[in-house]
Short mmCIF file of C-alpha atoms in Angstrom, two decimals:
data_model
loop_
_atom_site.label_atom_id
_atom_site.label_comp_id
_atom_site.label_asym_id
_atom_site.label_seq_id
_atom_site.Cartn_x
_atom_site.Cartn_y
_atom_site.Cartn_z
CA MET A 1 14.07 0.43 14.57
CA LYS A 2 15.43 -2.79 12.87
CA LYS A 3 12.29 -2.84 10.60
CA ILE A 4 12.91 0.77 9.63
CA ILE A 5 16.57 0.05 8.79
CA ALA A 6 15.42 -3.17 6.77
CA THR A 7 12.90 -1.13 4.85
CA LEU A 8 15.33 1.72 4.06
CA THR A 9 17.97 -0.96 3.04
CA ALA A 10 15.32 -2.59 0.72
CA SER A 11 14.85 0.88 -0.71
CA ALA A 12 18.48 1.14 -1.37
CA PHE A 13 18.43 -2.30 -3.03
CA VAL A 14 15.58 -1.19 -5.34
CA PHE A 15 17.50 2.04 -6.25
CA GLY A 16 20.41 -0.24 -7.11
CA MET A 17 18.25 -2.17 -9.57
CA MET A 18 16.85 0.86 -11.31
CA PRO A 19 17.24 1.17 -15.14
CA ALA A 20 20.42 2.81 -16.16
CA ALA A 21 18.47 5.59 -17.77
CA TRP A 22 17.54 7.02 -14.34
CA ALA A 23 21.21 7.72 -13.78
CA ALA A 24 21.48 9.40 -17.28
CA ASP A 25 23.71 6.47 -18.54
CA THR A 26 24.98 7.10 -22.05
CA HIS A 27 23.97 3.60 -23.03
CA SER A 28 20.37 4.27 -21.93
CA PRO A 29 17.48 4.09 -24.52
CA TYR A 30 16.46 7.62 -23.14
CA TYR A 31 19.76 9.35 -24.11
CA GLU A 32 22.13 9.46 -27.11
CA ILE A 33 25.54 10.99 -28.00
CA LYS A 34 25.02 13.73 -30.65
CA ASP A 35 27.87 15.97 -31.74
CA GLY A 36 29.69 15.09 -28.65
CA ASN A 37 26.84 16.00 -26.28
CA LEU A 38 24.55 13.98 -24.18
CA VAL A 39 20.93 14.48 -25.67
CA GLN A 40 17.82 13.41 -24.04
CA LEU A 41 15.37 11.47 -26.25
CA HIS A 42 11.69 12.23 -26.33
CA ALA A 43 8.93 9.89 -27.34
CA THR A 44 7.35 10.85 -30.74
CA THR A 45 4.23 9.66 -32.72
CA ASP A 46 6.25 8.32 -35.63
CA LYS A 47 8.89 6.36 -33.59
CA PRO A 48 8.27 3.21 -31.57
CA LEU A 49 9.81 2.82 -28.14
CA ASN A 50 13.10 1.08 -27.73
CA LYS A 51 12.75 -2.78 -27.40
CA ASP A 52 14.62 -2.64 -24.10
CA GLU A 53 11.72 -0.72 -22.65
CA ILE A 54 9.05 -3.22 -23.62
CA ARG A 55 10.89 -6.32 -23.15
CA LEU A 56 8.83 -8.65 -20.93
CA PRO A 57 10.50 -10.38 -17.91
CA ALA A 58 11.40 -14.07 -18.25
CA LEU A 59 8.86 -16.34 -16.62
CA GLU A 60 10.05 -19.25 -14.46
CA LYS A 61 8.86 -22.74 -15.33
CA VAL A 62 7.35 -24.76 -12.25
CA SER A 63 5.18 -27.92 -12.02
CA LYS A 64 3.34 -26.99 -8.77
CA LEU A 65 2.72 -24.08 -6.50
CA THR A 66 2.26 -23.83 -2.83
CA LEU A 67 0.62 -20.80 -0.96
CA ASP A 68 3.89 -19.94 0.75
CA THR A 69 5.82 -19.67 -2.52
CA VAL A 70 3.06 -17.73 -4.20
CA LEU A 71 3.05 -15.22 -1.37
CA GLU A 72 6.79 -14.85 -1.44
CA TRP A 73 6.92 -14.36 -5.24
CA THR A 74 4.01 -12.06 -5.25
CA LEU A 75 5.75 -9.68 -2.82
CA ASN A 76 8.98 -9.96 -4.72
CA ASN A 77 7.28 -9.14 -8.10
CA SER A 78 4.91 -6.48 -6.75
CA TYR A 79 5.20 -3.13 -8.54
CA ASN A 80 3.30 -1.38 -5.81
CA MET A 81 5.85 -2.52 -3.29
CA LYS A 82 8.75 -1.41 -5.23
CA LEU A 83 7.02 1.97 -5.64
CA LEU A 84 6.48 2.28 -1.96
CA TYR A 85 10.14 1.46 -1.23
CA LEU A 86 11.10 4.11 -3.72
CA LYS A 87 8.80 6.67 -2.28
CA THR A 88 10.09 6.12 1.21
CA ALA A 89 13.71 6.58 0.04
CA ALA A 90 12.74 9.75 -1.95
CA LEU A 91 10.87 11.35 1.02
CA GLY A 92 13.83 10.70 3.21
CA SER A 93 16.33 12.12 0.77
CA LYS A 94 14.26 15.26 0.03
CA SER A 95 13.70 15.84 3.91
CA SER A 96 17.48 15.65 4.49
CA ASP A 97 18.04 17.97 1.57
CA LEU A 98 15.67 20.61 3.03
CA LYS A 99 17.25 20.34 6.49
CA ASN A 100 20.70 20.80 5.03
CA GLN A 101 19.50 23.73 2.90
CA SER A 102 17.88 25.33 5.99
CA GLU A 103 20.93 24.96 8.08
CA ASN A 104 23.09 26.61 5.41
CA LEU A 105 20.76 29.47 4.68
CA TYR A 106 22.45 32.32 6.65
CA GLY A 107 21.46 35.92 6.70
CA GLY A 108 23.66 39.02 6.67
CA SER A 109 24.60 41.10 9.62
CA PHE A 110 24.67 44.89 9.97
CA GLU A 111 26.31 47.04 12.63
CA GLY A 112 24.59 50.43 12.69
CA TYR A 113 26.79 53.44 12.59
CA LYS A 114 25.77 57.18 12.71
CA LEU A 115 27.91 60.11 11.67
CA PRO A 116 27.68 63.50 13.48
CA ALA A 117 24.59 65.17 11.99
CA SER A 118 24.73 68.55 13.86
CA PRO A 119 27.38 71.16 15.03
CA GLN A 120 26.70 70.19 18.63
CA ASP A 121 27.77 66.61 17.86
CA TYR A 122 31.21 67.96 17.20
CA MET A 123 31.38 69.98 20.42
CA THR A 124 31.38 67.07 22.95
CA PRO A 125 34.59 66.11 24.52
CA GLU A 126 34.51 62.67 23.00
CA ALA A 127 33.96 64.21 19.44
CA MET A 128 36.74 66.82 19.90
CA LYS A 129 39.13 64.16 20.95
CA LYS A 130 38.15 61.84 18.06
CA TYR A 131 38.21 64.49 15.40
CA GLN A 132 41.46 66.15 16.95
CA ILE A 133 39.66 69.47 17.61
CA ASP A 134 41.67 71.72 20.11
CA PRO A 135 39.07 73.99 21.77
CA THR A 136 41.86 76.23 23.03
CA LYS A 137 43.01 77.05 19.66
CA ALA A 138 39.57 77.10 17.81
CA THR A 139 38.29 80.35 16.32
CA PRO A 140 34.86 80.91 14.64
CA ASP A 141 36.57 80.73 11.28
CA SER A 142 38.03 77.37 12.03
CA PHE A 143 34.57 75.77 12.16
CA PHE A 144 33.44 76.87 8.68
CA TRP A 145 33.76 73.21 7.51
CA ILE A 146 31.03 71.85 9.91
CA GLY A 147 28.06 73.02 7.83
CA PRO A 148 28.95 71.16 4.60
CA VAL A 149 30.19 68.12 6.63
CA VAL A 150 26.98 68.01 8.73
CA GLU A 151 24.89 68.13 5.55
CA THR A 152 26.92 65.28 4.01
CA ASN A 153 26.77 63.18 7.13
CA THR A 154 22.99 63.68 7.27
CA VAL A 155 22.74 62.15 3.76
CA LEU A 156 25.12 59.37 4.49
CA ASN A 157 23.22 58.58 7.67
CA LYS A 158 20.06 58.18 5.65
CA VAL A 159 21.92 55.86 3.18
CA ILE A 160 23.34 53.73 6.17
CA GLU A 161 19.90 53.54 7.73
CA GLY A 162 18.42 52.31 4.51
CA GLN A 163 21.11 49.74 4.10
CA GLY A 164 20.30 48.52 7.66
CA GLN A 165 16.56 48.22 6.81
CA MET A 166 17.45 46.37 3.60
CA VAL A 167 19.60 43.85 5.54
CA ASN A 168 16.97 43.31 8.14
CA GLY A 169 14.29 42.77 5.42
CA ILE A 170 16.41 40.22 3.64
CA ASN A 171 17.05 38.52 6.91
CA GLN A 172 13.32 38.38 7.53
CA ILE A 173 12.90 36.77 4.12
CA LEU A 174 15.55 34.20 4.68
CA GLN A 175 14.11 33.45 8.17
CA ALA A 176 10.71 32.87 6.50
CA GLN A 177 12.42 30.60 3.99
CA ARG A 178 14.20 28.70 6.79
CA GLU A 179 10.88 28.28 8.63
CA GLN A 180 9.06 27.13 5.59
CA MET A 181 11.88 24.60 4.87
CA LYS A 182 11.68 23.31 8.42
CA THR A 183 7.97 22.94 8.10
CA THR A 184 8.16 21.13 4.81
CA SER A 185 10.85 18.87 6.08
CA HIS A 186 8.84 17.95 9.18
CA GLN A 187 5.90 17.22 6.88
CA LEU A 188 8.05 14.99 4.69
CA ASP A 189 9.33 13.04 7.66
CA THR A 190 5.76 12.41 8.78
CA ASP A 191 5.01 11.29 5.27
CA MET A 192 7.99 9.03 5.33
CA TRP A 193 6.87 7.40 8.55
CA ASN A 194 3.35 7.00 7.12
CA ASN A 195 4.84 5.45 3.92
CA LEU A 196 6.62 2.92 6.10
CA LEU A 197 3.33 2.02 7.77
CA GLN A 198 1.68 1.80 4.30
CA THR A 199 4.44 -0.52 3.20
CA ASP A 200 3.76 -2.88 5.95
CA GLU A 201 0.07 -2.49 5.48
CA ALA A 202 0.50 -3.26 1.80
CA ILE A 203 2.34 -6.43 2.58
CA GLU A 204 -0.44 -7.64 4.82
CA GLY A 205 -3.03 -6.68 2.10
CA ILE A 206 -1.31 -8.42 -0.65
CA LYS A 207 -0.93 -11.60 1.47
CA LEU A 208 -4.70 -11.54 2.16
CA GLN A 209 -5.61 -10.89 -1.40
CA VAL A 210 -3.37 -13.58 -2.82
CA THR A 211 -4.60 -16.04 -0.17
CA ALA A 212 -8.23 -15.35 -1.16
CA GLN A 213 -7.26 -15.77 -4.81
CA TYR A 214 -5.34 -19.01 -4.20
CA VAL A 215 -8.17 -20.42 -2.08
CA GLN A 216 -10.79 -19.54 -4.70
CA LEU A 217 -8.79 -21.44 -7.30
CA LEU A 218 -8.62 -24.51 -5.07
CA GLY A 219 -12.27 -24.25 -4.62
CA SER A 220 -12.88 -23.91 -8.25
CA LYS A 221 -10.74 -26.90 -9.02
CA LYS A 222 -12.76 -28.98 -6.53
CA GLN A 223 -15.98 -27.80 -8.00
CA ILE A 224 -14.91 -28.70 -11.48
CA ALA A 225 -13.98 -32.24 -10.38
CA LEU A 226 -17.36 -32.59 -8.69
CA MET A 227 -19.10 -31.31 -11.93
CA HIS A 228 -17.35 -33.90 -14.04
CA GLU A 229 -18.57 -36.68 -11.66
CA TYR A 230 -22.03 -35.17 -11.78
CA LYS A 231 -21.93 -35.21 -15.67
CA GLY A 232 -20.97 -38.83 -15.56
CA VAL A 233 -24.00 -39.66 -13.36
CA ALA A 234 -26.22 -37.56 -15.80
CA GLU A 235 -24.86 -39.31 -18.83
CA LYS A 236 -25.72 -42.80 -17.19
CA GLU A 237 -29.13 -41.38 -16.58
CA MET A 238 -29.51 -40.37 -20.18
CA LYS A 239 -28.36 -43.85 -21.33
CA ARG A 240 -30.81 -45.40 -18.98
CA ALA A 241 -33.65 -43.25 -20.33
CA GLN A 242 -32.65 -44.31 -23.86
CA VAL A 243 -32.72 -47.99 -23.03
CA LEU A 244 -36.14 -47.64 -21.42
CA SER A 245 -37.45 -45.61 -24.32
CA ASP A 246 -36.17 -48.38 -26.71
CA ALA A 247 -37.99 -50.78 -24.63
CA GLY A 248 -41.13 -48.75 -24.66
CA LEU A 249 -40.95 -47.98 -20.99
CA ALA A 250 -40.15 -44.33 -21.31
CA SER A 251 -41.16 -41.55 -23.66
CA PRO A 252 -38.79 -39.72 -26.08
CA GLU A 253 -39.38 -36.61 -23.96
CA ASP A 254 -37.58 -38.31 -21.09
CA VAL A 255 -34.69 -38.94 -23.21
CA GLU A 256 -34.60 -35.30 -24.45
CA THR A 257 -34.85 -34.04 -20.86
CA ALA A 258 -31.87 -36.10 -19.77
CA ARG A 259 -29.86 -34.95 -22.84
CA LYS A 260 -30.59 -31.34 -22.07
CA ALA A 261 -29.40 -31.97 -18.51
CA VAL A 262 -26.10 -33.40 -19.72
CA ASN A 263 -25.56 -30.44 -22.13
CA LYS A 264 -26.32 -27.96 -19.37
CA ILE A 265 -23.84 -29.54 -17.05
CA GLY A 266 -21.29 -29.63 -19.87
CA ASP A 267 -21.81 -25.83 -20.40
CA ASP A 268 -21.37 -25.18 -16.64
CA ILE A 269 -18.21 -27.10 -16.68
CA GLN A 270 -16.86 -25.15 -19.57
CA THR A 271 -17.65 -21.80 -17.80
CA LEU A 272 -16.03 -23.04 -14.56
CA GLU A 273 -12.87 -24.19 -16.49
CA ASN A 274 -12.59 -20.97 -18.40
CA ASN A 275 -12.81 -18.91 -15.16
CA TYR A 276 -10.27 -21.18 -13.49
CA ARG A 277 -7.88 -20.96 -16.36
CA LEU A 278 -8.17 -17.12 -16.36
CA GLY A 279 -7.61 -16.88 -12.67
CA LEU A 280 -4.60 -19.19 -12.88
CA VAL A 281 -3.13 -17.24 -15.72
CA GLN A 282 -3.51 -14.00 -13.77
CA LEU A 283 -1.84 -15.59 -10.66
CA CYS A 284 1.12 -16.96 -12.74
CA PHE A 285 1.66 -13.52 -14.37
CA ASP A 286 1.65 -11.81 -11.05
CA ILE A 287 4.27 -14.08 -9.51
CA GLY A 288 6.38 -14.35 -12.65
CA VAL A 289 5.59 -18.09 -13.47
CA GLU A 290 4.88 -19.54 -16.82
CA TYR A 291 1.21 -20.83 -17.19
CA THR A 292 0.70 -24.49 -17.88
CA PRO A 293 -2.74 -26.16 -17.87
CA ASP A 294 -1.55 -28.93 -15.64
CA LEU A 295 0.04 -26.68 -13.09
CA LEU A 296 -0.62 -28.19 -9.68
CA LEU A 297 -1.89 -25.98 -6.73
CA GLU A 298 -0.98 -27.68 -3.38
CA GLU A 299 -3.55 -27.23 -0.72
CA PRO A 300 -2.25 -25.75 2.59
CA ALA A 301 -1.94 -28.34 5.28
CA ALA A 302 -3.98 -26.18 7.73
CA VAL A 303 -7.04 -26.67 5.51
CA SER A 304 -7.34 -30.38 6.34
CA GLU A 305 -6.39 -29.97 9.99
CA ASN A 306 -8.94 -30.17 12.77
CA VAL A 307 -10.71 -26.80 12.67
CA GLN A 308 -10.63 -24.69 15.77
CA PRO A 309 -12.59 -21.53 16.54
CA VAL A 310 -10.81 -18.24 15.97
CA VAL A 311 -9.26 -16.91 19.20
CA LYS A 312 -10.61 -13.35 19.60
CA LYS A 313 -8.31 -10.49 20.71
CA ASP A 314 -9.77 -7.63 22.66
CA THR A 315 -10.64 -4.70 20.45
CA GLU A 316 -8.26 -2.18 22.19
CA THR A 317 -5.26 -4.39 21.54
CA LEU A 318 -6.28 -4.70 17.80
CA LEU A 319 -6.79 -0.98 17.52
CA ALA A 320 -3.39 -0.23 19.23
CA ASN A 321 -1.72 -2.21 16.40
CA SER A 322 -3.81 -0.84 13.55
CA PHE A 323 -1.79 0.68 10.71
CA LYS A 324 -4.53 3.14 9.93
CA LEU A 325 -4.80 4.50 13.52
CA LYS A 326 -1.08 4.77 13.63
CA MET A 327 -1.07 6.90 10.46
CA ASP A 328 -3.82 9.01 12.00
CA HIS A 329 -1.73 9.31 15.19
CA ASN A 330 1.22 10.72 13.01
CA GLY A 331 -1.33 13.07 11.45
CA ILE A 332 -2.16 14.39 14.85
CA ASP A 333 1.44 14.71 15.83
CA GLU A 334 2.14 16.71 12.65
CA ALA A 335 -0.88 18.99 13.16
CA ILE A 336 0.23 19.81 16.77
CA TRP A 337 3.77 20.41 15.62
CA GLN A 338 2.53 22.80 12.84
CA GLN A 339 0.31 24.61 15.40
CA GLN A 340 3.17 25.10 17.81
CA ASN A 341 5.99 26.01 15.24
CA THR A 342 4.22 27.74 12.38
CA VAL A 343 4.71 31.54 12.53
CA THR A 344 1.51 33.34 11.54
CA LYS A 345 1.00 36.98 10.89
CA ASN A 346 -2.53 37.24 12.28
CA THR A 347 -5.18 35.55 14.40
CA TYR A 348 -6.71 33.76 11.53
CA GLY A 349 -3.53 31.75 10.76
CA GLY A 350 -3.49 30.52 14.25
CA GLN A 351 -7.12 29.53 14.03
CA TYR A 352 -6.49 27.69 10.91
CA GLN A 353 -3.74 25.60 12.64
CA SER A 354 -6.06 25.00 15.53
CA VAL A 355 -8.84 23.78 13.27
CA ASN A 356 -6.43 21.57 11.38
CA THR A 357 -5.44 19.90 14.77
CA GLY A 358 -9.17 19.40 15.62
CA ILE A 359 -9.79 17.80 12.25
CA ALA A 360 -6.89 15.42 12.74
CA TYR A 361 -8.29 14.28 16.16
CA GLN A 362 -11.79 13.85 14.56
CA LYS A 363 -10.43 11.83 11.70
CA GLN A 364 -8.82 9.42 14.18
CA GLU A 365 -12.11 9.03 15.97
CA GLN A 366 -13.87 8.29 12.73
CA THR A 367 -11.17 5.78 11.68
CA LYS A 368 -11.46 4.13 15.07
CA ALA A 369 -15.32 3.74 14.67
CA GLU A 370 -14.94 2.22 11.19
CA LEU A 371 -12.25 -0.21 12.39
CA VAL A 372 -14.30 -1.35 15.32
CA LYS A 373 -17.21 -2.29 12.94
CA LYS A 374 -14.69 -4.18 10.58
CA ILE A 375 -13.28 -6.19 13.64
CA TYR A 376 -16.67 -7.33 14.75
CA ALA A 377 -17.68 -8.11 11.20
CA THR A 378 -14.45 -10.22 10.64
CA TYR A 379 -15.00 -12.20 13.75
CA SER A 380 -18.65 -12.65 13.04
CA ASP A 381 -17.81 -14.00 9.44
CA ALA A 382 -15.32 -16.27 10.93
CA GLU A 383 -17.68 -17.64 13.53
CA ASN A 384 -20.35 -18.23 10.86
CA ALA A 385 -17.80 -20.00 8.60
CA TYR A 386 -16.70 -22.11 11.55
CA GLN A 387 -20.23 -23.25 12.24
CA ILE A 388 -20.73 -24.03 8.59
CA VAL A 389 -17.71 -26.28 8.69
CA LEU A 390 -19.15 -28.12 11.64
CA ASN A 391 -22.51 -28.52 9.88
CA GLU A 392 -20.86 -29.88 6.77
CA GLN A 393 -18.91 -32.34 8.85
CA ARG A 394 -22.21 -33.55 10.30
CA ASN A 395 -23.80 -33.65 6.85
CA LEU A 396 -20.80 -35.75 5.53
CA LYS A 397 -21.26 -38.24 8.33
CA ASP A 398 -24.90 -38.52 7.57
CA ALA A 399 -24.24 -38.96 3.98
CA GLN A 400 -21.69 -41.71 4.78
CA ALA A 401 -24.25 -43.49 6.98
CA ASP A 402 -26.90 -43.21 4.29
CA VAL A 403 -24.66 -44.56 1.59
CA ALA A 404 -23.67 -47.42 3.79
CA LYS A 405 -27.17 -48.42 4.39
CA MET A 406 -27.92 -48.14 0.62
CA LYS A 407 -24.91 -50.42 -0.07
CA ILE A 408 -26.48 -53.12 2.15
CA ARG A 409 -29.72 -52.76 0.27
CA TYR A 410 -27.83 -52.99 -3.14
CA GLU A 411 -25.84 -56.10 -2.03
CA ASN A 412 -29.11 -57.76 -0.96
CA GLY A 413 -30.69 -57.13 -4.40
CA PHE A 414 -33.24 -54.46 -3.14
CA VAL A 415 -31.59 -51.58 -5.15
CA SER A 416 -30.12 -51.54 -8.69
CA LYS A 417 -26.54 -50.76 -9.52
CA HIS A 418 -27.68 -47.59 -11.27
CA ASP A 419 -29.64 -46.33 -8.34
CA PHE A 420 -26.78 -47.19 -5.96
CA ASP A 421 -24.25 -45.24 -8.06
CA LYS A 422 -26.65 -42.35 -8.41
CA PHE A 423 -27.24 -42.20 -4.65
CA SER A 424 -23.48 -42.62 -3.85
CA PHE A 425 -22.94 -39.29 -5.66
CA LYS A 426 -24.32 -37.58 -2.54
CA LEU A 427 -21.33 -38.61 -0.68
CA GLN A 428 -18.82 -36.98 -3.05
CA GLN A 429 -21.04 -33.85 -3.17
CA ALA A 430 -20.95 -33.58 0.67
CA GLN A 431 -17.19 -34.21 0.75
CA THR A 432 -16.65 -31.41 -1.81
CA THR A 433 -18.93 -28.97 0.13
CA LEU A 434 -17.07 -29.65 3.25
CA GLU A 435 -13.74 -28.91 1.56
CA GLY A 436 -15.10 -25.71 0.17
CA ALA A 437 -16.35 -24.64 3.69
CA ARG A 438 -12.79 -25.40 5.12
CA LEU A 439 -11.14 -23.38 2.49
CA LYS A 440 -13.42 -20.41 3.16
CA TYR A 441 -12.80 -20.67 6.88
CA PHE A 442 -9.10 -20.97 6.20
CA ALA A 443 -9.14 -17.57 4.39
CA LEU A 444 -11.20 -15.96 7.22
CA VAL A 445 -8.82 -17.25 9.80
CA ARG A 446 -5.87 -15.61 7.93
CA LYS A 447 -7.90 -12.36 7.76
CA ALA A 448 -8.43 -12.48 11.62
CA GLU A 449 -4.75 -13.18 12.10
CA ALA A 450 -3.80 -10.18 9.93
CA MET A 451 -5.79 -7.98 12.37
CA ASP A 452 -3.21 -9.02 15.08
CA ARG A 453 -0.48 -7.53 12.90
CA GLY A 454 -2.35 -4.21 12.40
CA PHE A 455 -4.21 -4.80 9.04
CA ILE A 456 -7.95 -4.43 9.61
CA SER A 457 -10.16 -4.69 6.48
#
């Protein structure tokens, strides 16, 4: 309940931040005062939009980013989240409006009345008393008026009967409208609850997406640094080939091959840097931060910590918290309510509602099967990523041992400085590969943790 109140409060907050035009403000670019009247403006082909409509938001200047701040700013600047909040508020308001209309939609009442329509109707003791007829003083001539009156009463009775039927017909129409409003309001309530679930689902989805984007940028940055080191090694190799060629110990083809290798590495670095720059620009725009080439991305502390295997939760617990299954549950609840409360004129209408309920149940079973596969896939990917981290840790230790042995050989004059530097690059390569594996595992751990909160993807 607290979460619902918080969400609706956020909706109210977003309403408070709406452009003034939404409230038909006279200072809005959507309206103008003309001849003392408020006139709505329409976009035309020969007139540009008002500058207030296209003004870009101011971007904040920062020197570094952390994953936590990126996640916070992304949610604050997400147009999708604002739309979901607005949709929730709109659904709630429309549902309340329909309920209010339904409660105030009253029908008319009609009390039937029948006038005497035959001479015998006037001869009863009750009629004689009512119409002040004295049977002791009555003569045949005194009842001459009964014929015309009976005829008139017969016509009036038909009119009264018709009015009663008209009132009953109107009441039936109003009752149908009330039932329709009641049904629509209940559907809107279900949509509102589902929209609240979609809002929480969107929050988790945005967090995962941004985490993956952030981790990818960190990995790209490490890859670029490694490629620069690799280019330095290749340039030394090219210089060595040139020296050997000048001394007649290598062919010009060896020099050309080394030069092509350097150029290829340079091209790869340029591609990596362009992709990294584009990804960083997109991230900065999403969170409302001004892009600068030297913007620092801080690595989450959990990446460098001792890796631990993902703790698996039982499938039933994860499914019980699933946003998608909860929305399907609301769909079943709505279908059952419709089946029990919708007034149908024939058997086919009832069959339609029954089939709808069956479809809702089947949809939930289908969703359940799909989510189970995604749960197993996520845990399997996390296990594989964890094993890769362990493998890369072992490879790094092996590389450290190999470089240590090579250093002894170099210090004892068995290996040249050039060969030792070239061999030592393996150590940096192993370190970068391990860091990349840790980043990938970190993202998968976050994905597994999101399943605990109901987001299964």
